[in-house]
Short mmCIF file of C-alpha atoms in Angstrom, two decimals:
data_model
loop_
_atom_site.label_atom_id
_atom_site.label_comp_id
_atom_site.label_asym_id
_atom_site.label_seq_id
_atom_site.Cartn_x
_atom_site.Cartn_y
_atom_site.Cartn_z
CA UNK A 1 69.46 -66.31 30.49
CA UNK A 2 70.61 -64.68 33.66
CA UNK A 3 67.33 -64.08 34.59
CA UNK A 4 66.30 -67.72 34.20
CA UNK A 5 69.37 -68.72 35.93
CA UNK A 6 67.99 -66.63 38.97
CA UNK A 7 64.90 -67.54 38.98
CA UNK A 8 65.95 -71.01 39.06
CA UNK A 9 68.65 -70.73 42.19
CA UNK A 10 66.24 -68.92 44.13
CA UNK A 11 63.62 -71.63 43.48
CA UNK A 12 65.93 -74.67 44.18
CA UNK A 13 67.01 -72.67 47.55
CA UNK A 14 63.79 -72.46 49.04
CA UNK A 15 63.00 -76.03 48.05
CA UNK A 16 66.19 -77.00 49.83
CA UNK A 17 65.17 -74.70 52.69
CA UNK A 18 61.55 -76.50 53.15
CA UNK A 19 63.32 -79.94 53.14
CA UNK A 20 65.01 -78.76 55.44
CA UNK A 21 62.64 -77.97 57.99
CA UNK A 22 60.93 -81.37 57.89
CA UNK A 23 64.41 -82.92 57.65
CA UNK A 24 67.57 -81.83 59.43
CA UNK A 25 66.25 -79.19 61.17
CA UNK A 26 62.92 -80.91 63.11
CA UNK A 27 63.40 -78.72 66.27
CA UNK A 28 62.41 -75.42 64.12
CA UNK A 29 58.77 -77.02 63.60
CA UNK A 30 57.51 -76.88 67.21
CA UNK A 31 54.00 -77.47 68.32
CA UNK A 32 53.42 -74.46 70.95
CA UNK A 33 51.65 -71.24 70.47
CA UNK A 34 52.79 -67.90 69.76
CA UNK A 35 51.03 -66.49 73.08
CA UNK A 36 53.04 -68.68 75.49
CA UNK A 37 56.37 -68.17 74.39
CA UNK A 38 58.77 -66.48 77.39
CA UNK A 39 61.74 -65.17 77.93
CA UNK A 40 63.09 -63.19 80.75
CA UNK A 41 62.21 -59.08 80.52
CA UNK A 42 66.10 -58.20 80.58
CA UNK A 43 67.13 -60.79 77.85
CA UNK A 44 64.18 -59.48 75.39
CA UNK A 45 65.45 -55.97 76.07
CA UNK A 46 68.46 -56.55 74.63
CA UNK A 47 67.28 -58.50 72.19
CA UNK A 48 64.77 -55.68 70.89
CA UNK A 49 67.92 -53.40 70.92
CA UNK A 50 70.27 -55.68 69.07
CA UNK A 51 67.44 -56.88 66.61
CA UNK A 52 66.53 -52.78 65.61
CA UNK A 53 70.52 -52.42 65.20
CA UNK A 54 70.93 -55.79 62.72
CA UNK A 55 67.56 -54.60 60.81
CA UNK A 56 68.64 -51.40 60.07
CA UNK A 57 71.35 -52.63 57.69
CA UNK A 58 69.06 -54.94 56.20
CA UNK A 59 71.65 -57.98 56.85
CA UNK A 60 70.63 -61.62 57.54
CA UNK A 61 70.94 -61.63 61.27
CA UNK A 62 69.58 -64.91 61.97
CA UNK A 63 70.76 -68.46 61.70
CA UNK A 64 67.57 -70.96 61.94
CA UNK A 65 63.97 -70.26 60.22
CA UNK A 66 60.94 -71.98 61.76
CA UNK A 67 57.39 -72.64 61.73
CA UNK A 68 55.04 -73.10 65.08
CA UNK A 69 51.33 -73.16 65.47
CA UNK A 70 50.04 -69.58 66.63
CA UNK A 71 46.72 -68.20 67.52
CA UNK A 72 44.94 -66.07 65.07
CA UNK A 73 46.34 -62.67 64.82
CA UNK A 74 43.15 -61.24 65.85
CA UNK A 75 43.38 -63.17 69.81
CA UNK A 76 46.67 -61.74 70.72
CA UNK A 77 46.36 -58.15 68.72
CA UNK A 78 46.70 -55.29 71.25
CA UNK A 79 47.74 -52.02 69.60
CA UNK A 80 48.67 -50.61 73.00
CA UNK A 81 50.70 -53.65 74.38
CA UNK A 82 54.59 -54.07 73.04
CA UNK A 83 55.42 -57.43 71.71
CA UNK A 84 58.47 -58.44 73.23
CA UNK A 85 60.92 -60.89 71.74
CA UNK A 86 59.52 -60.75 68.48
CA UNK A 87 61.38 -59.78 64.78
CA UNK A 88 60.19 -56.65 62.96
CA UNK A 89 59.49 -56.87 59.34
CA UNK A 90 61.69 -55.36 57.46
CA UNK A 91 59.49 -54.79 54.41
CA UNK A 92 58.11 -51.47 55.13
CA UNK A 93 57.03 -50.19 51.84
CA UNK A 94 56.21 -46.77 53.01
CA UNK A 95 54.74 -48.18 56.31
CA UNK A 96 57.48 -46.76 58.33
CA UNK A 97 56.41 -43.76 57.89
CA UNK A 98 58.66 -42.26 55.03
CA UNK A 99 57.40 -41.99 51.85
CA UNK A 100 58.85 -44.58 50.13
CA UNK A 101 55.21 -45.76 48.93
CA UNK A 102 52.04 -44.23 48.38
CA UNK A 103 48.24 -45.14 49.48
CA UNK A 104 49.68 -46.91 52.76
CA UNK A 105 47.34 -46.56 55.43
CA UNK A 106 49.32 -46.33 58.73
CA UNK A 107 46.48 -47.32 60.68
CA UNK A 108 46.14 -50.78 62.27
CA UNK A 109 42.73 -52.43 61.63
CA UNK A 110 40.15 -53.15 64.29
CA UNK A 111 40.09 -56.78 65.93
CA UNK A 112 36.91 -57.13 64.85
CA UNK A 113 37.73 -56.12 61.11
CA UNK A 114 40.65 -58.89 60.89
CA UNK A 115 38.42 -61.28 61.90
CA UNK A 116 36.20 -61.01 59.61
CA UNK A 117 38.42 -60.24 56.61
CA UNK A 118 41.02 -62.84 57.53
CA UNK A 119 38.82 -65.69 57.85
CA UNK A 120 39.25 -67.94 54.93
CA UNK A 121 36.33 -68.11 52.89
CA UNK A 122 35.24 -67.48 48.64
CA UNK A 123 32.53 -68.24 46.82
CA UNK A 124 32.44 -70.22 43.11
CA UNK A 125 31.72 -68.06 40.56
CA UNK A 126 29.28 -70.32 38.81
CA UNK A 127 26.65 -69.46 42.08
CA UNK A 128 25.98 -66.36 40.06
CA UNK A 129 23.95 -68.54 37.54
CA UNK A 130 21.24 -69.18 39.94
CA UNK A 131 19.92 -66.02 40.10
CA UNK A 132 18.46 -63.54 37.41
CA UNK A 133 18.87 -60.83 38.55
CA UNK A 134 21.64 -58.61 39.51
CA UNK A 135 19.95 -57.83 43.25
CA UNK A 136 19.64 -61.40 43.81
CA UNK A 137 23.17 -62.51 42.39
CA UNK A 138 24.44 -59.68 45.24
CA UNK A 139 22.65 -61.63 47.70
CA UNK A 140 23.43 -64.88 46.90
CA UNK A 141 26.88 -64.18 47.30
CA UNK A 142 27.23 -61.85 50.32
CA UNK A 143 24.52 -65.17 52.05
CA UNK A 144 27.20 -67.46 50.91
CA UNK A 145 30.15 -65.54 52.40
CA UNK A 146 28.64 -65.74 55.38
CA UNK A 147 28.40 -69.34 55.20
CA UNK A 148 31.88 -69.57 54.33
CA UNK A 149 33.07 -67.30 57.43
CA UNK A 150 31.19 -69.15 59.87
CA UNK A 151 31.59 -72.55 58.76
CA UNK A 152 35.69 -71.96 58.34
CA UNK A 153 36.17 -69.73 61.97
CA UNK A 154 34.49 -73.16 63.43
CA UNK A 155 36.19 -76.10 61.51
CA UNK A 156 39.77 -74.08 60.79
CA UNK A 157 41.34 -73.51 63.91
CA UNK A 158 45.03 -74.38 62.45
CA UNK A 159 47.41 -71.11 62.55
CA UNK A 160 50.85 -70.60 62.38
CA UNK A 161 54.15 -68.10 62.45
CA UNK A 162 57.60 -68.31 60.97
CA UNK A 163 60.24 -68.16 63.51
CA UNK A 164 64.07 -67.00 63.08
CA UNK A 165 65.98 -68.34 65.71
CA UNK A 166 63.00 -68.94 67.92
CA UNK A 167 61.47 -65.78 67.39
CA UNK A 168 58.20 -64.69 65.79
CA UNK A 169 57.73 -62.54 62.97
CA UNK A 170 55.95 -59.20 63.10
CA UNK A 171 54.49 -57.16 59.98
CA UNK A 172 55.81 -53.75 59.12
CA UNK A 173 52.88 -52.49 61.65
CA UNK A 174 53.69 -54.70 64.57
CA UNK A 175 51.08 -57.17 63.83
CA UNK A 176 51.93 -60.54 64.78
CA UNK A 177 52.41 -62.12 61.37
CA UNK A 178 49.94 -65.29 61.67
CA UNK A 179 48.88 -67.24 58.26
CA UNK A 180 45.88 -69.55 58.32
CA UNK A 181 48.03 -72.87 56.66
CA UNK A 182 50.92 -74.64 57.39
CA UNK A 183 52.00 -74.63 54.11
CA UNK A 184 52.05 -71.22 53.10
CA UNK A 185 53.92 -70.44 56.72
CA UNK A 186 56.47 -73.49 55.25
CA UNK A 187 56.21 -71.11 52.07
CA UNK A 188 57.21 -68.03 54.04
CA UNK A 189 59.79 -70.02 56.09
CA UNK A 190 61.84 -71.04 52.99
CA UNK A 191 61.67 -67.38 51.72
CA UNK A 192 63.75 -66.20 54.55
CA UNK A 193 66.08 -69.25 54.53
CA UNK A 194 66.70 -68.59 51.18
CA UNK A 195 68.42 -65.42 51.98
CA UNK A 196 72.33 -65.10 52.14
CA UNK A 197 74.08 -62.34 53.57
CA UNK A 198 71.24 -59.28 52.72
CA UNK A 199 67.78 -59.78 53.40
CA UNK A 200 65.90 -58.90 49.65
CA UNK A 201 62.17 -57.93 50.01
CA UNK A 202 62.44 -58.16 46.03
CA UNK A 203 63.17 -62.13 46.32
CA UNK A 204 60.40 -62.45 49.05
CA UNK A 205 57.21 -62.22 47.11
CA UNK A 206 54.88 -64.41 49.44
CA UNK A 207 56.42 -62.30 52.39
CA UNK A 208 55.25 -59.10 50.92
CA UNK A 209 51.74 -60.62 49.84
CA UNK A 210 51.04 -61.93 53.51
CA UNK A 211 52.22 -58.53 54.94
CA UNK A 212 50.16 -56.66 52.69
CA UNK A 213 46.73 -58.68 53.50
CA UNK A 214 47.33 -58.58 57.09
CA UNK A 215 48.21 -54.66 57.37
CA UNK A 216 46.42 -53.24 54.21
CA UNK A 217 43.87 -55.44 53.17
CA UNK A 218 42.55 -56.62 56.67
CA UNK A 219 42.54 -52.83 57.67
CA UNK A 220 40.40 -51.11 54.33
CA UNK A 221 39.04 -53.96 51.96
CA UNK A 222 36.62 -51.81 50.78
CA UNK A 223 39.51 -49.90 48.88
CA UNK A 224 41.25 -52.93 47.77
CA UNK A 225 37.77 -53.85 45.85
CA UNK A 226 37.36 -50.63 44.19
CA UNK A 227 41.02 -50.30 42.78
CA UNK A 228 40.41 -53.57 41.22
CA UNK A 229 37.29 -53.04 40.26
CA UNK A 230 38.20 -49.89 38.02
CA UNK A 231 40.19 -52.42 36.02
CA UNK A 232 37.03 -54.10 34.33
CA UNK A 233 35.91 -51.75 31.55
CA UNK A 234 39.28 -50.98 30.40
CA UNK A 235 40.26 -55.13 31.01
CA UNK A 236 43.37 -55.87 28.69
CA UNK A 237 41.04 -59.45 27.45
CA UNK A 238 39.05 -57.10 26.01
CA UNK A 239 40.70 -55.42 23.56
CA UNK A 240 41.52 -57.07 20.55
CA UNK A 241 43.87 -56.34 17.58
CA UNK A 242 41.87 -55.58 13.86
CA UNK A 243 42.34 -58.94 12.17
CA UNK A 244 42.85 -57.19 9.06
CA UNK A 245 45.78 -54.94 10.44
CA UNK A 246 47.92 -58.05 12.66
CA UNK A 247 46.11 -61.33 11.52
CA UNK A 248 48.45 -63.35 14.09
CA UNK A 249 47.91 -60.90 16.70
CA UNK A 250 44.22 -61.41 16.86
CA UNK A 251 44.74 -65.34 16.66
CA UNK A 252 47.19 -65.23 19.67
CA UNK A 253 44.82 -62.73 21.91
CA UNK A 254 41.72 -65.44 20.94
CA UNK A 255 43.97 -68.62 22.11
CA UNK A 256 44.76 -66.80 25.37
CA UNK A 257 41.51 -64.95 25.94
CA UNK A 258 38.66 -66.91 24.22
CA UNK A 259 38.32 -69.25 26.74
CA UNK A 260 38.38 -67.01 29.49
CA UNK A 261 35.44 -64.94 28.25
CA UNK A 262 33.77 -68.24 27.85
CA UNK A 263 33.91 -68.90 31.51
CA UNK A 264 33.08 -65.23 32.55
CA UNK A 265 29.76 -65.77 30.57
CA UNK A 266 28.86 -68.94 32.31
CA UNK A 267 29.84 -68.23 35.83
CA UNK A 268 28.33 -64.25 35.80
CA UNK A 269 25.31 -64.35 33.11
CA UNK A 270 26.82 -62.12 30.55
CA UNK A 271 29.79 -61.86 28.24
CA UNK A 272 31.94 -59.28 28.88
CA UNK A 273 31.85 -55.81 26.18
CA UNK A 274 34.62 -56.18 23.91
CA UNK A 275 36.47 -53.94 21.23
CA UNK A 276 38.77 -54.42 17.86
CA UNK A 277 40.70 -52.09 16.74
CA UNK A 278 40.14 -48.68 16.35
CA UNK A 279 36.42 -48.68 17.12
CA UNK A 280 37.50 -49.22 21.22
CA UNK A 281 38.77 -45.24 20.97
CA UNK A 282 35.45 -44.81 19.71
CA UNK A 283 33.21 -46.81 22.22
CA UNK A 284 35.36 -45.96 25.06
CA UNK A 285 35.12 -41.71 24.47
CA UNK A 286 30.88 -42.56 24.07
CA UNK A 287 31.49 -43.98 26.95
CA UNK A 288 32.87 -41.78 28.91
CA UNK A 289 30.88 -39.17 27.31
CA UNK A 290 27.47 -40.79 28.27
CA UNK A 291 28.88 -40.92 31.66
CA UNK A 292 30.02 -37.64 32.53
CA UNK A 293 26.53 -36.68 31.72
CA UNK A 294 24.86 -38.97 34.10
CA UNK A 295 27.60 -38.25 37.00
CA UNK A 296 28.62 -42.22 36.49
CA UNK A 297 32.61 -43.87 36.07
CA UNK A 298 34.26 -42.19 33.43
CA UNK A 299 35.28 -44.03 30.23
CA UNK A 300 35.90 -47.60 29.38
CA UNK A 301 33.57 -50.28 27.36
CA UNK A 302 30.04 -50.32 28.41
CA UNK A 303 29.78 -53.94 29.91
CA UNK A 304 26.45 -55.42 30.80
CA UNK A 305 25.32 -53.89 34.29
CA UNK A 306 24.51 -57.60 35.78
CA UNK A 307 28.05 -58.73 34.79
CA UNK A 308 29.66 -55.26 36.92
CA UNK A 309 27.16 -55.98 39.98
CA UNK A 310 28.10 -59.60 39.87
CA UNK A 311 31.97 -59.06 39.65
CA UNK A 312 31.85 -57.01 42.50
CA UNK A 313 29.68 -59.28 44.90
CA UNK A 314 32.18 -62.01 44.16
CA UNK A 315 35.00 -59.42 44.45
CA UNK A 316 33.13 -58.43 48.23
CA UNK A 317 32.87 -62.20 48.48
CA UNK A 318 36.90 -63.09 48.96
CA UNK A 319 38.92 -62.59 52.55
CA UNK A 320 41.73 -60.47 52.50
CA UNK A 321 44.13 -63.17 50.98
CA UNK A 322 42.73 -64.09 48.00
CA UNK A 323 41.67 -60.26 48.15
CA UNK A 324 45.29 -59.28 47.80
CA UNK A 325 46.34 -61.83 45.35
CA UNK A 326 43.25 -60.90 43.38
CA UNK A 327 45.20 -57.11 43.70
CA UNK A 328 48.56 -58.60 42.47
CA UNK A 329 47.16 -60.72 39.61
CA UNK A 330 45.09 -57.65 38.44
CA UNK A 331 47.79 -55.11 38.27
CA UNK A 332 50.43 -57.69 36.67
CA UNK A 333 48.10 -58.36 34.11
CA UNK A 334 45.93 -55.19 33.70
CA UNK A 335 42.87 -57.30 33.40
CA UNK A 336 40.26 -58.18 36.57
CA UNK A 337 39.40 -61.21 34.80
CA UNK A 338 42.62 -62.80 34.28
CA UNK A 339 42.91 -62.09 38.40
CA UNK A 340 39.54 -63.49 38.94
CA UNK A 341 40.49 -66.53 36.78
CA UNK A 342 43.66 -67.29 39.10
CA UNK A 343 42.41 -66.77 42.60
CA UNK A 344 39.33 -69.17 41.35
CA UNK A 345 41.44 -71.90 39.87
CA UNK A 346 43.33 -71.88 43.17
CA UNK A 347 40.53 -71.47 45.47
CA UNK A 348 38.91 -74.43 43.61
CA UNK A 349 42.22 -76.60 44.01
CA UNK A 350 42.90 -75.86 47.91
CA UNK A 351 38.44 -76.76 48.67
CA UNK A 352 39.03 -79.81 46.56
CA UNK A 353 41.74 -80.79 48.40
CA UNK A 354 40.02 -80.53 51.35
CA UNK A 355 38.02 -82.28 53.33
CA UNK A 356 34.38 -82.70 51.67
CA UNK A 357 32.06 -80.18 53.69
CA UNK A 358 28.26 -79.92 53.15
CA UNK A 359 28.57 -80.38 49.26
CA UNK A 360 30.90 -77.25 48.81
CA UNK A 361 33.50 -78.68 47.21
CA UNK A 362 31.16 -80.59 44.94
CA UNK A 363 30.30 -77.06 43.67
CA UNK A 364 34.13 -75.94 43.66
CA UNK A 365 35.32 -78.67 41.30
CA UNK A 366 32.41 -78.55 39.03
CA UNK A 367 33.48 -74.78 39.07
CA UNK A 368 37.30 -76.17 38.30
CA UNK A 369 36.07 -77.92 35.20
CA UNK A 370 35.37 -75.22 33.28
CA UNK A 371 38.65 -72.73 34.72
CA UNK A 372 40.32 -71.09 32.31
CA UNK A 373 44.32 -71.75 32.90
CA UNK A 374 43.66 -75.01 34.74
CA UNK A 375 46.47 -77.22 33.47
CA UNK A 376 49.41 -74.51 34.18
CA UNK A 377 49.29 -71.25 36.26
CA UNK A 378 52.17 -70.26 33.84
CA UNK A 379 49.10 -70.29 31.16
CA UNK A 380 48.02 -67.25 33.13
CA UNK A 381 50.79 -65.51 33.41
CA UNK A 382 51.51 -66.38 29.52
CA UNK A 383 47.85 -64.94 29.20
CA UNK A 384 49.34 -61.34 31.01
CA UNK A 385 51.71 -61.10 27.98
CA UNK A 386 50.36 -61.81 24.84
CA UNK A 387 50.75 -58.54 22.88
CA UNK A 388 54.52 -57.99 24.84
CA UNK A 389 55.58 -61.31 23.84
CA UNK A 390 54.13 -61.13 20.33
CA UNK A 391 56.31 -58.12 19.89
CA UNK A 392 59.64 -59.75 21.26
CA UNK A 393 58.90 -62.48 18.90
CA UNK A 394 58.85 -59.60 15.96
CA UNK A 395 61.47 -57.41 17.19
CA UNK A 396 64.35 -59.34 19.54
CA UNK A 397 64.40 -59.32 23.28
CA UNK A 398 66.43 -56.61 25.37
CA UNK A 399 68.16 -58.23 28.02
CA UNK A 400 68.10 -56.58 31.20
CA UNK A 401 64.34 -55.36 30.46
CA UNK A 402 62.10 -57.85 28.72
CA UNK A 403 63.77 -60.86 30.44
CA UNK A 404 63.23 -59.16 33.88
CA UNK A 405 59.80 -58.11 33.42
CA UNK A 406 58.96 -61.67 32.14
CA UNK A 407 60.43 -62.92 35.29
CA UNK A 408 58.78 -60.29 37.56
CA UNK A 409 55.54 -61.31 35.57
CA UNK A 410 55.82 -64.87 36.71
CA UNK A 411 56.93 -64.44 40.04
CA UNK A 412 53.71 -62.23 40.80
CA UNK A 413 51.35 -64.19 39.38
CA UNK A 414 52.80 -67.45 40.88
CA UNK A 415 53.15 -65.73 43.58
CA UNK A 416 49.49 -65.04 43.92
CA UNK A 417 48.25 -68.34 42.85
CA UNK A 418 49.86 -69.89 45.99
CA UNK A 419 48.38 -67.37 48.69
CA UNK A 420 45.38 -68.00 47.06
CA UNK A 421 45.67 -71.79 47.13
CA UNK A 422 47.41 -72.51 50.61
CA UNK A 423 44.22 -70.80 52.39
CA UNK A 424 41.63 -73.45 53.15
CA UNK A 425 38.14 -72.54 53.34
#
């Protein structure tokens, strides 16, 4: 109950904080870019110094949240040159150089590399039916990425910053913190309006995705794809309870996973390995056995090798935002397909809503049709829990633990959906 009751004032605060900024506070939406702000050199002195000082204590030290268009992060990124006037993040996770997280990389990437990464652009998974083969899936995909990039750097030219009290944000690295949407920056702007007296990274999910695909993503992709990627042969959808052990067990993991396996099949050629019971031990240590012999990833269930090929060239297919929410979906729900099954649904939502552009979106809502999770994206986040809420059912709740990690469960994935969906291309 408390946790509901939370959930729900911090959700009716930012609602009242993005009325707000189309409402009684129209001067915080202004229509100049983040290069040609000024302010005089002694003025944004003492503003560094005072903002470092009110930061430190993690208080709210601003009165007025704003949104402004902005140039892409990757025209006025200079590692060398100090951004004056501008607010620091202060979610570091680790990036401040203490080690308050681990696998941070410290190391700002290229202009080149956030270009490319940061670029809106995804692919429908059904293009993988088109192809036979799991060489020519690869290519169709990577050949359609690079569709997407070109076709979204030359018709998406809309970016924009949050502001407190005039100011621009920065990431934890000092990158100017520019998304490609004016909603999600609306998004981002209620987050921080929604805090009281202490800033809460914990109650700023968005603000933590967005700083996480613009400092980690952007900078080593190729790292974000492989942590996910080692999710698929030990997926959660694919291990199912023995029917003859927990008959309602089984039925529950079917209503929540069926369909989703249904759509894998159809969009990527094959149907995903899956186990019951006991006999996954058994087929995960051959496995893994097989493997260590031929120097290959250790354990898991043997899926079809077009189906692992194809995941990944959609996986290579995504920029770093639906990248990153792909991450967070992943990890909530231990299962690469449940993630794939989000960031598509909301992909497919933001192109239809779109502007129609050389048939794309025809593709992306035949695509929608046939998503798993389409009515609700609380059905996916339901989907992340079936065994832990099967057990409450059985057993009671524990307040204080169950409750939060429901909560936390839906924040995340909700979380995700709406990076994923507020990125047009």
């Amino acid at each position: 109950a408390t946790a509901t009751a939370t959930a729900t004032a911090t959700a009716t605060a930012a609602a009242t904080a993005t009325t707000r900024l189309f409402s009684a506070q129209p001067s915080t939406y202004e229509t100049s870019s983040l290069s040609s702000s000024s302010s005089s050199s002694s003025s944004s002195s003492a503003a560094n110094a005072a903002r470092d000082a009110r930061l430190a204590g993690r208080r709210r030290f601003y009165k007025v949240t704003g949104v402004r268009e902005a140039n892409p992060p990757w025209e006025h990124f200079d590692p060398a040159a100090e951004v004056v006037d501008a607010v620091d993040s202060p979610i570091s996770a680790g990036v401040d150089g203490t080690d308050s997280a681990t696998g941070v990389k410290l190391e700002r990437p290229t202009r080149e590399a956030m270009r490319a990464v940061l670029t809106p652009r995804w692919s429908p998974l059904s293009a993988a039916t088109t192809r036979t083969t799991a060489a020519d899936a690869t290519e169709e995909f990577e050949s359609q990425s690079s569709f997407e990039s070109q076709s979204s750097s030359s018709s998406s030219s809309s970016w924009y910053c949050v502001t407190l009290d005039g100011r621009p944000i920065r990431t934890p690295l000092g990158t100017p913190l520019s998304v490609p949407s004016l909603p999600l920056a609306l998004a981002l702007s209620a987050e921080w309006d929604a805090q009281s007296r202490t800033i809460t990274p914990a109650q700023m999910p968005l603000m933590t995705l967005v700083c996480t695909a613009l400092d980690q993503t952007a900078s080593d992709p190729n790292t974000v794809v492989r942590n996910v990627l080692r999710y698929l042969r030990n997926d959660t959808t694919c291990y199912r309870s023995d029917p003859a052990e927990d008959r309602v067990l089984h039925r529950k993991q079917g209503r929540a996973w069926d369909g989703l396996h249904d759509w894998i099949e159809g969009g990527l050629g094959e149907r995903p390995a899956s186990a019951v019971g006991n006999e996954a031990i058994i087929i995960s240590r051959g496995a893994a056995r097989r493997s260590a012999e031929r120097g290959g990833n250790p354990g898991g269930l043997p899926h079809p090798p077009i189906l692992e090929e194809r995941a990944e060239a959609w996986t290579r297919g995504l920029d770093a935002w639906r990248l990153t929410a792909l991450q967070a979906v992943t990890v909530e729900a231990k299962s690469l397909l449940v993630g794939m099954a989000v960031v598509s649904r909301a992909a497919a939502s933001s192109s239809s809503s779109s502007s129609s552009r050389d048939g794309r979106d025809a593709d992306a809502a035949a695509d929608a049709a046939d998503l798993p999770y389409a009515a609700l994206t609380a059905d996916a986040a339901a989907a992340c829990r079936v065994e832990e809420e099967f057990q409450i059912e059985n057993w009671g709740l524990v307040e204080g633990g169950h409750d939060y990690d429901r909560l936390n469960c839906s924040v995340g994935v909700h979380a995700a959906s709406l990076l994923a969906s507020s990125c047009r291309g």
